[in-house]
Amino acid sequence: MPERDDPVTIGRRVQRLRVERGLTQKQVAEPAYTPAYISTLEAGRVRPSDDALRHLSERLGIGFEELATGRPARLVTDLRLRLTEAQRTLATGEAEAAAEQYTRLLGEAEGLDLGQERAAALLGLGECAVDTGELEEARQYFERAETAYGDVPLPVRVPARRGRALAHYLTGELRYSVYLLESTIDELNRGGLHDPDALLLLYASVIAPYMDMGAHARAAQAAELALALAPRAGDPALVAHMHRSVARTLLAEGRVAEADASLAKAAELYRQLQIRTELANCHWMRGYVSAQNGELARAEGELRQALTMLSAKRAALYSSQVAVELADVLHRLGRSEEAAALLQDVLSDLSPERGALHSAAAHRLLGIIAEDARDTETAEEHYVRALSLLERAGAAGDLADLCRLLGDLLRRTGRVEAALDAYRTGLGHRTAPGTTTLGPAPAQPPL
């Protein structure tokens, strides 16, 4: 509900509508209020309550929202309908088309001074920018969306906060990304705001940066919490389409409030579709754990399921980490050529500025595959490229491991001093498991 106008503006509107309809103050006031109250209200000397506005809207034959804000309810509901359509476009992977829709809707929302709808359009533009790899623009959109939401409850602002964390993560700012996600989780749980959808989105989003920082125990815990919170929906896309179609019919019949309710259900389901994409991280985590335990067949199944849950349009930034893990499993299963081909596909979609961590992981594994093939020159080249990418991102756990690999390679080829330098660099990045985040683990929800 947009913020209502000031008492003077509302008072003038009530007076104008009353006079246009040929009604006296007494006729408008009865039976719940007095003519004196209506006179005071029309003069702008009292702020009418919601009950008073509902009474007046019935007597004047006008919608509550239009009386409170001056904007026809149908106009606002139509804007919300088109926001839901843009959300559907984005959920099906058409990021560029969705961005065009959101841009138009943002202009309309700003023209009508609709804060919530403006925030929704900015949030959508941020998601589109993430999908197309424009990470700096995405971060700015998410920041503007969070500002536009204003003082609404934290669960409503969580998608914008998570968007900011995602943009920072994808640009390699791991610690700040984890800080944003953990502090939000902590604020929700300690404040008793146990919104399952908000918590699900946050827990699913924090897994990847946890893993890259070496906090594997926290990543595993976040994955289990996310799966426990996952909503039980059949096919949310079909249900959302139904609600959107119903909203169109209701709007055409003038049943604006019912159309709004149907649109709210559709928007929530489209959001669940995007959460489903995030849940791929949970299957990735299970695949990783299975691989660590030597259950390679199960690991391959979990990782392939994670890739299936990621649409082709989102693959460049979302599925690259999963693809690297899958390539590692394939290599360990003796299918190194298949693994190398998968890794080359990952590298073709990424750059140092866009997916640096995933590029480093791909180079690291290609180096291992080259070493196994006795091609030490190619292996060293991949290790050095990975080292450069990881140093920029500050991924401590991965840096220590990579320095060990490079040091072993240099030692085997007779370059002892260079190997010692690599080992020393690795020791400088050693960290204990679970200590790479900022402070203690966040509070947990009462599951």
C-alpha positions in Angstrom: 0.0 0.0 0.0 1.6 3.3 -1.0 1.9 6.0 1.6 -1.2 8.1 1.8 -1.3 11.9 1.1 -1.1 14.5 3.8 -4.3 15.5 5.7 -4.7 18.8 3.8 -4.6 17.1 0.4 -7.0 14.4 1.5 -9.4 17.0 3.0 -9.5 18.9 -0.2 -10.1 15.7 -2.2 -13.0 14.7 0.1 -14.6 18.2 -0.2 -14.2 18.1 -4.0 -15.8 14.7 -4.4 -18.6 15.5 -1.9 -19.5 18.7 -3.8 -19.3 16.9 -7.2 -21.8 14.3 -5.9 -24.1 17.0 -4.4 -23.8 15.6 -0.9 -24.0 17.5 2.4 -21.4 17.0 5.2 -24.2 15.4 7.2 -25.0 12.9 4.4 -21.3 12.0 4.1 -20.9 11.8 7.9 -23.8 9.6 9.0 -24.2 7.3 10.7 -20.6 6.8 12.1 -19.4 10.5 12.2 -20.6 14.0 12.8 -20.8 16.9 10.3 -18.4 18.8 12.5 -15.8 16.0 12.0 -16.2 16.1 8.2 -15.8 19.9 8.3 -12.6 19.5 10.3 -11.3 16.8 8.0 -12.0 18.8 4.9 -10.1 21.7 6.4 -7.1 19.5 6.7 -7.0 19.8 10.5 -7.3 16.1 11.3 -5.6 13.0 9.9 -8.3 10.5 9.1 -8.0 6.9 10.3 -8.2 3.9 8.0 -11.7 3.3 9.3 -12.7 6.9 8.5 -11.3 6.7 5.0 -13.2 3.4 4.4 -16.4 5.0 5.5 -15.8 8.0 3.3 -14.9 5.9 0.3 -18.2 4.0 0.6 -20.2 7.2 0.9 -18.4 8.9 -1.9 -18.3 5.9 -4.2 -14.6 5.7 -4.6 -11.9 3.2 -3.8 -10.1 3.4 -0.5 -6.6 3.6 -2.1 -7.7 6.3 -4.6 -9.2 8.4 -1.8 -6.0 8.0 0.3 -3.5 8.6 -2.4 -5.2 10.2 -5.4 -4.2 7.3 -7.6 -6.9 5.0 -9.1 -6.5 1.6 -7.7 -6.9 0.0 -11.1 -3.8 2.0 -12.4 -1.7 0.7 -9.5 -2.9 -2.9 -9.9 -2.2 -2.8 -13.6 1.4 -1.8 -12.8 1.7 -4.6 -10.3 0.4 -7.0 -13.0 3.1 -5.9 -15.4 5.7 -6.2 -12.7 4.6 -9.8 -12.2 4.9 -10.4 -16.0 8.4 -9.0 -15.9 9.2 -11.4 -13.0 7.9 -14.3 -15.1 10.1 -13.3 -18.0 13.1 -13.2 -15.8 12.2 -16.5 -14.1 12.2 -18.2 -17.5 15.7 -16.9 -18.3 15.0 -14.0 -20.7 17.1 -11.5 -18.7 17.4 -8.9 -21.5 13.7 -8.8 -22.3 12.9 -8.6 -18.6 15.3 -5.7 -18.2 13.4 -3.7 -20.9 10.1 -4.4 -19.1 11.5 -3.4 -15.7 13.0 -0.2 -17.0 9.6 0.9 -18.3 7.9 -0.1 -15.1 10.5 1.8 -13.0 9.8 5.0 -14.9 6.0 4.5 -14.3 6.5 3.7 -10.6 8.6 6.8 -10.1 6.1 8.9 -11.9 3.3 7.7 -9.6 5.6 7.9 -6.5 5.0 4.2 -5.7 7.8 3.2 -3.3 7.2 -0.5 -3.1 6.7 -0.9 -6.9 9.8 1.2 -7.6 11.8 -1.1 -5.3 10.4 -4.2 -7.0 11.4 -2.8 -10.4 14.9 -2.0 -9.2 15.3 -5.4 -7.6 14.3 -7.0 -11.0 16.8 -4.9 -12.8 19.5 -6.0 -10.4 18.6 -9.7 -11.0 18.7 -9.1 -14.8 22.1 -7.4 -14.5 23.5 -10.4 -12.5 22.2 -12.8 -15.2 23.9 -10.8 -17.9 27.1 -10.4 -16.0 27.0 -6.6 -15.4 27.9 -6.9 -11.7 28.6 -3.3 -10.8 25.3 -2.2 -12.3 23.6 -5.0 -10.4 25.1 -3.9 -7.1 23.9 -0.4 -7.6 20.4 -1.5 -8.5 20.2 -3.7 -5.4 21.4 -0.8 -3.2 18.8 1.5 -4.7 16.1 -1.2 -4.2 17.0 -1.5 -0.5 16.8 2.2 -0.1 13.4 2.4 -1.9 11.9 -0.2 0.4 12.4 2.3 3.3 11.3 1.1 6.7 9.4 -2.0 5.6 10.1 -5.2 7.7 13.5 -6.8 7.1 12.1 -10.0 5.5 10.7 -7.8 2.7 14.2 -6.3 2.2 16.0 -9.6 2.2 16.0 -10.1 -1.6 17.7 -6.8 -2.1 20.2 -7.5 0.7 21.0 -10.9 -0.8 21.3 -9.3 -4.2 24.0 -7.0 -2.9 25.8 -9.9 -1.3 25.6 -11.9 -4.5 27.1 -9.1 -6.6 30.0 -8.7 -4.2 30.6 -12.5 -4.2 30.7 -12.7 -7.9 33.2 -9.9 -8.1 35.4 -11.8 -5.7 34.7 -9.9 -2.4 34.0 -13.0 -0.4 34.3 -11.7 3.2 32.0 -8.8 2.6 29.5 -11.0 0.9 29.5 -13.4 3.9 29.2 -10.5 6.3 26.1 -9.2 4.5 24.4 -12.6 4.5 25.4 -13.7 8.0 24.5 -10.4 9.6 21.0 -10.5 8.0 20.5 -14.1 9.1 21.5 -13.2 12.6 19.2 -10.1 12.6 16.2 -12.2 11.5 16.7 -15.0 13.9 17.6 -13.0 17.0 14.7 -10.6 16.3 12.2 -13.5 16.0 11.6 -12.7 12.3 11.6 -16.4 11.3 10.4 -15.8 7.8 11.0 -19.2 6.0 11.3 -17.8 2.5 13.7 -15.1 3.6 15.9 -17.5 5.6 15.8 -20.1 2.7 17.1 -17.5 0.3 19.9 -16.4 2.7 21.1 -19.9 3.7 21.1 -21.0 0.0 23.1 -18.0 -1.0 25.8 -18.2 1.6 26.9 -21.7 0.7 29.1 -20.7 -2.3 31.1 -18.0 -0.5 31.5 -20.3 2.6 32.9 -23.0 0.3 35.3 -20.6 -1.4 36.6 -19.3 1.9 37.2 -22.8 3.3 34.4 -22.8 5.9 33.1 -26.2 4.9 31.3 -26.9 8.1 29.3 -23.8 7.9 28.5 -24.5 4.3 27.2 -28.0 5.2 25.0 -26.6 8.0 23.6 -23.8 5.8 22.7 -26.4 3.1 20.8 -28.6 5.6 18.9 -25.6 7.0 18.0 -24.4 3.5 16.7 -27.8 2.5 14.7 -28.0 5.8 13.1 -24.6 5.0 12.4 -25.4 1.3 8.7 -24.8 0.4 6.7 -27.8 -0.7 5.4 -26.6 -4.1 4.3 -28.7 -7.0 5.0 -26.8 -10.1 5.2 -23.1 -9.1 5.4 -21.9 -12.7 2.0 -23.4 -13.6 0.3 -22.2 -10.4 1.8 -18.7 -10.9 0.5 -18.6 -14.4 -2.9 -19.5 -13.2 -2.9 -16.7 -10.6 -1.7 -14.2 -13.1 -4.4 -15.2 -15.6 -7.1 -14.9 -12.8 -5.8 -11.5 -11.9 -6.3 -10.3 -15.5 -9.9 -11.5 -15.4 -10.6 -9.9 -12.0 -9.1 -6.6 -13.1 -11.2 -6.5 -16.2 -14.3 -7.1 -14.0 -13.3 -4.2 -11.7 -12.6 -6.5 -8.8 -9.3 -4.8 -8.0 -8.7 -6.0 -4.4 -9.1 -9.6 -5.5 -6.8 -9.1 -8.5 -4.2 -7.7 -6.2 -4.4 -10.7 -3.9 -4.0 -13.1 -6.9 -1.0 -11.1 -8.2 0.6 -11.3 -4.8 0.3 -15.1 -4.9 1.8 -15.2 -8.5 4.7 -12.9 -7.5 5.5 -15.2 -4.5 5.6 -18.3 -6.7 7.8 -16.6 -9.3 10.1 -15.7 -6.4 10.1 -19.4 -5.4 11.2 -20.3 -8.9 14.3 -18.1 -8.3 14.8 -19.7 -4.9 14.7 -23.1 -6.6 17.7 -21.9 -8.6 19.4 -21.1 -5.4 18.6 -24.5 -4.0 20.9 -26.0 -6.7 23.6 -24.9 -4.3 22.3 -27.4 -1.8 22.6 -30.2 -4.2 26.0 -28.9 -5.1 27.0 -29.1 -1.4 25.7 -32.7 -1.1 27.7 -33.6 -4.2 30.8 -32.0 -2.8 30.4 -33.9 0.5 29.8 -37.2 -1.4 32.9 -36.6 -3.4 34.9 -35.9 -0.3 33.7 -39.3 1.1 34.6 -41.1 -2.1 31.0 -41.7 -3.1 31.7 -40.6 -6.7 28.7 -42.0 -8.4 26.3 -40.3 -5.9 28.4 -37.1 -6.2 28.0 -37.1 -10.0 24.2 -37.5 -9.7 23.9 -34.6 -7.2 26.1 -32.3 -9.2 24.3 -33.0 -12.4 21.0 -32.3 -10.7 22.3 -29.0 -9.5 23.3 -28.1 -13.1 19.9 -29.2 -14.4 18.2 -26.8 -11.9 20.2 -23.9 -13.4 18.8 -22.5 -16.6 21.1 -22.0 -19.6 20.7 -18.3 -19.4 22.1 -18.3 -15.8 24.8 -20.8 -16.4 27.8 -18.5 -17.0 27.9 -17.3 -13.4 25.8 -19.7 -11.4 26.7 -23.1 -12.7 30.5 -22.6 -13.2 31.3 -23.7 -9.7 29.1 -26.8 -10.0 30.7 -27.6 -13.3 34.2 -27.5 -11.8 33.1 -29.8 -9.0 31.6 -32.2 -11.5 34.7 -32.1 -13.6 36.7 -33.0 -10.6 34.5 -36.0 -10.0 34.7 -37.0 -13.6 38.5 -36.8 -13.4 38.6 -39.0 -10.4 36.3 -41.5 -12.2 39.0 -41.7 -14.9 37.1 -39.6 -17.5 39.7 -36.8 -17.7 39.0 -35.9 -21.3 35.3 -35.3 -20.5 36.4 -33.3 -17.4 38.8 -31.1 -19.4 36.2 -30.3 -22.1 33.8 -29.3 -19.3 36.4 -27.0 -17.8 37.2 -25.3 -21.1 33.5 -24.5 -21.5 33.6 -22.9 -18.1 36.6 -20.7 -19.0 35.0 -19.6 -22.3 32.1 -18.0 -20.4 34.2 -16.3 -17.7 36.8 -13.6 -17.3 39.1 -12.3 -14.5 36.5 -9.5 -13.8 33.5 -11.8 -14.1 33.8 -15.1 -12.2 37.4 -14.9 -11.1 37.1 -17.6 -8.4 35.4 -20.1 -10.8 38.1 -19.4 -13.4 40.8 -20.1 -10.8 39.2 -23.4 -9.9 39.0 -24.4 -13.5 42.7 -23.6 -14.1 43.7 -25.5 -10.9 41.9 -28.7 -12.0 43.3 -28.4 -15.6 46.7 -28.1 -14.0 46.1 -31.4 -12.1 44.9 -33.1 -15.3 48.0 -31.9 -17.2 50.3 -33.1 -14.4 48.6 -36.5 -14.6 49.4 -36.5 -18.3 53.0 -35.6 -17.6 52.6 -32.2 -19.2 54.4 -30.2 -16.5 54.7 -27.0 -18.6 51.0 -26.8 -19.2 50.3 -27.7 -15.6 52.5 -24.9 -14.3 50.9 -22.4 -16.6 47.4 -23.3 -15.3 48.6 -23.1 -11.6 50.2 -19.7 -12.1 47.0 -18.3 -13.7 44.9 -19.7 -10.9 47.3 -18.2 -8.3 47.0 -14.7 -9.8 43.1 -14.9 -9.8 42.9 -16.2 -6.2 45.3 -13.6 -4.8 43.0 -10.9 -6.0 40.0 -12.5 -4.5 41.6 -13.4 -1.2 40.4 -17.0 -1.1 42.7 -18.2 1.6 41.9 -21.9 1.7 42.2 -22.3 -2.1 45.4 -20.2 -2.2 47.1 -22.5 0.4 46.2 -25.6 -1.5 47.2 -24.1 -4.8 50.6 -23.0 -3.5 51.2 -26.6 -2.3 50.4 -28.0 -5.7 52.7 -25.5 -7.4 55.4 -26.0 -4.9 55.3 -29.8 -5.4 55.5 -29.3 -9.2 58.4 -27.0 -9.0 60.3 -29.3 -6.6 59.8 -32.3 -8.9 61.2 -30.3 -11.8 64.3 -29.4 -9.8 63.5 -25.7 -9.0 63.9 -26.0 -5.2 64.2 -22.3 -4.4 61.1 -21.5 -6.4 59.3 -24.4 -4.7 60.2 -23.0 -1.2 58.8 -19.6 -2.2 55.5 -21.2 -3.2 55.3 -23.1 0.0 56.0 -20.0 2.1 53.3 -18.1 0.2 50.9 -21.0 1.0 51.7 -21.0 4.7 50.9 -17.3 4.8 47.4 -18.2 3.7 46.7 -21.1 6.0 43.6 -20.8 8.1 41.8 -23.1 10.5 38.5 -24.5 9.2 35.5 -22.4 10.0 37.4 -19.3 11.0 37.4 -17.5 7.6 34.1 -15.7 8.2 33.6 -12.5 10.2 32.9 -13.6 13.7 30.9 -16.3 15.3 28.2 -18.3 13.4 24.8 -16.5 13.1 21.8 -17.6 15.3 19.7 -20.4 13.9 15.9 -20.5 13.3 13.7 -22.7 15.6 13.2 -25.6 13.2 
